[in-house]
Structure formats: C-alpha cells, structure tokens
C-alpha cells in the first residue's frame, strides 16, 4: 500500500507561482510513473503533467512552458512548479502514481488533493 499526500496549494494572483509537493509513504519501492491531475468545478479531471521513474516528462498543452514536474526518488516526492499562473489553472490538484510494473495507463494510488486558487 502507498499513501500520497499533497501540499503547497493556496491562493495566488495571476502571474504568480506555486510549488506543489506530493510525498509518498508506505510500500514506495514499487512506484512507477507519478502524475499530477487537476479537477475544476464543472470540468472533467485532466492530466497536467507526468514523470516516469527515469525522469522523462510530458505535459498538457495548456501548461507547457509554465509548469515543471520533477521527482526525487530517494525522498519519494514529486513536485510541480507552477509559474505564470492563470485563473484557468484554478482547481484541486491531485497527485497519483502507478506501480512500477503495472499498467502505465492505470493510476493505482491517489492523494486527496490540494486546492490552487488563482485570482485575476
């Protein structure tokens, strides 16, 4: 079992920055890809950024050039640096992960989310 706990959300003005953290605990040796999703009211949950265990990353088009995902495998922590924030980025941000040898499209573990609010 793996537990994921997000932190770092808050209220910022448009153009500002936040860094989200996701700390994993439990049976962390089997962690594969780690992913940030976001879910805004009235919208579907979207994948924001993903990082593989070896470090390869990909991003939703809407955040390319503004957000950076990184991970520290020794600390079992993934980060999302968010710059040039826009009101459209307002959402609950969720950390998720899959098992190292599991289905790469399936998220096996989820955090409870952290709220990011960007004011105009």
Short mmCIF file of C-alpha atoms in Angstrom, two decimals:
data_model
loop_
_atom_site.label_atom_id
_atom_site.label_comp_id
_atom_site.label_asym_id
_atom_site.label_seq_id
_atom_site.Cartn_x
_atom_site.Cartn_y
_atom_site.Cartn_z
CA UNK A 1 0.00 0.00 0.00
CA UNK A 2 1.15 3.53 -0.84
CA UNK A 3 -0.14 6.78 0.60
CA UNK A 4 0.20 10.07 -1.27
CA UNK A 5 -0.14 13.44 0.46
CA UNK A 6 -0.18 16.69 -1.49
CA UNK A 7 0.79 20.08 -0.11
CA UNK A 8 1.61 23.57 -1.31
CA UNK A 9 -1.73 24.75 -2.64
CA UNK A 10 -3.12 28.16 -1.83
CA UNK A 11 -4.36 31.47 -3.15
CA UNK A 12 -2.19 33.43 -5.58
CA UNK A 13 -2.69 36.28 -8.01
CA UNK A 14 -2.50 35.75 -11.75
CA UNK A 15 1.11 35.71 -12.85
CA UNK A 16 2.31 34.30 -9.57
CA UNK A 17 3.91 30.97 -8.75
CA UNK A 18 3.34 27.98 -6.50
CA UNK A 19 5.18 24.74 -5.94
CA UNK A 20 3.16 21.67 -5.11
CA UNK A 21 4.66 18.67 -3.37
CA UNK A 22 3.48 15.09 -3.15
CA UNK A 23 5.07 12.87 -0.55
CA UNK A 24 4.71 9.12 -0.87
CA UNK A 25 4.89 6.72 2.03
CA UNK A 26 4.32 3.04 2.60
CA UNK A 27 5.48 0.49 0.04
CA UNK A 28 7.21 3.08 -2.11
CA UNK A 29 9.78 0.80 -3.77
CA UNK A 30 7.25 -0.21 -6.42
CA UNK A 31 6.38 3.32 -7.56
CA UNK A 32 6.48 3.86 -11.31
CA UNK A 33 5.20 6.97 -13.03
CA UNK A 34 3.94 9.83 -10.93
CA UNK A 35 1.30 12.17 -12.26
CA UNK A 36 -0.42 15.42 -11.42
CA UNK A 37 -4.09 15.76 -12.30
CA UNK A 38 -6.39 18.69 -11.73
CA UNK A 39 -10.14 18.94 -11.39
CA UNK A 40 -12.03 22.22 -11.57
CA UNK A 41 -15.75 22.56 -10.78
CA UNK A 42 -17.90 21.76 -13.78
CA UNK A 43 -14.98 20.31 -15.74
CA UNK A 44 -13.54 16.86 -16.14
CA UNK A 45 -10.37 15.76 -14.44
CA UNK A 46 -7.35 16.41 -16.66
CA UNK A 47 -3.82 15.10 -16.62
CA UNK A 48 -1.48 18.04 -16.09
CA UNK A 49 1.97 16.50 -16.01
CA UNK A 50 3.60 13.11 -15.77
CA UNK A 51 7.08 11.97 -14.89
CA UNK A 52 8.46 8.48 -15.36
CA UNK A 53 10.82 6.85 -12.89
CA UNK A 54 13.76 7.52 -15.21
CA UNK A 55 12.79 11.17 -15.46
CA UNK A 56 11.05 11.51 -18.81
CA UNK A 57 8.24 14.05 -18.62
CA UNK A 58 5.20 15.14 -20.57
CA UNK A 59 2.67 17.93 -20.08
CA UNK A 60 -0.78 19.04 -21.01
CA UNK A 61 -0.52 21.60 -23.80
CA UNK A 62 -2.17 24.27 -21.66
CA UNK A 63 0.67 24.24 -19.13
CA UNK A 64 3.70 23.68 -21.35
CA UNK A 65 6.35 26.28 -20.72
CA UNK A 66 4.78 27.28 -17.40
CA UNK A 67 4.75 24.13 -15.25
CA UNK A 68 7.63 21.80 -14.47
CA UNK A 69 7.30 18.37 -12.89
CA UNK A 70 10.22 16.76 -11.09
CA UNK A 71 10.79 13.92 -8.67
CA UNK A 72 13.26 12.90 -6.03
CA UNK A 73 13.18 9.12 -5.91
CA UNK A 74 15.32 8.99 -2.78
CA UNK A 75 12.77 11.14 -0.96
CA UNK A 76 9.76 9.55 -2.67
CA UNK A 77 8.50 13.01 -3.51
CA UNK A 78 7.22 14.58 -6.71
CA UNK A 79 6.94 18.32 -7.29
CA UNK A 80 5.01 20.57 -9.60
CA UNK A 81 6.47 24.03 -10.07
CA UNK A 82 3.76 26.30 -11.45
CA UNK A 83 4.76 29.67 -12.89
CA UNK A 84 2.81 32.38 -14.69
CA UNK A 85 -0.40 31.10 -13.15
CA UNK A 86 -3.71 31.95 -14.79
CA UNK A 87 -7.23 31.96 -13.35
CA UNK A 88 -7.93 28.98 -15.60
CA UNK A 89 -5.43 26.99 -13.52
CA UNK A 90 -7.75 27.14 -10.51
CA UNK A 91 -8.56 23.58 -9.50
CA UNK A 92 -7.96 20.88 -6.97
CA UNK A 93 -4.65 19.29 -7.88
CA UNK A 94 -4.24 15.58 -7.26
CA UNK A 95 -1.10 13.51 -7.12
CA UNK A 96 -1.34 9.98 -8.47
CA UNK A 97 1.03 7.11 -9.18
CA UNK A 98 1.07 3.67 -10.68
CA UNK A 99 3.00 0.52 -9.85
CA UNK A 100 6.41 0.10 -11.44
CA UNK A 101 5.42 -2.95 -13.48
CA UNK A 102 1.72 -2.25 -13.74
CA UNK A 103 -0.46 -0.79 -16.45
CA UNK A 104 1.13 2.54 -17.43
CA UNK A 105 -2.34 3.97 -18.08
CA UNK A 106 -3.76 2.97 -14.72
CA UNK A 107 -3.35 5.05 -11.58
CA UNK A 108 -3.06 2.74 -8.58
CA UNK A 109 -2.64 5.37 -5.87
CA UNK A 110 -4.24 8.78 -5.33
CA UNK A 111 -3.82 11.64 -2.92
CA UNK A 112 -6.70 13.63 -1.50
CA UNK A 113 -5.81 16.80 -3.41
CA UNK A 114 -4.67 20.34 -2.68
CA UNK A 115 -6.61 23.42 -3.76
CA UNK A 116 -5.00 26.02 -6.00
CA UNK A 117 -6.91 29.27 -6.49
CA UNK A 118 -5.63 31.90 -8.92
CA UNK A 119 -7.29 35.30 -8.72
CA UNK A 120 -7.46 37.74 -11.62
#
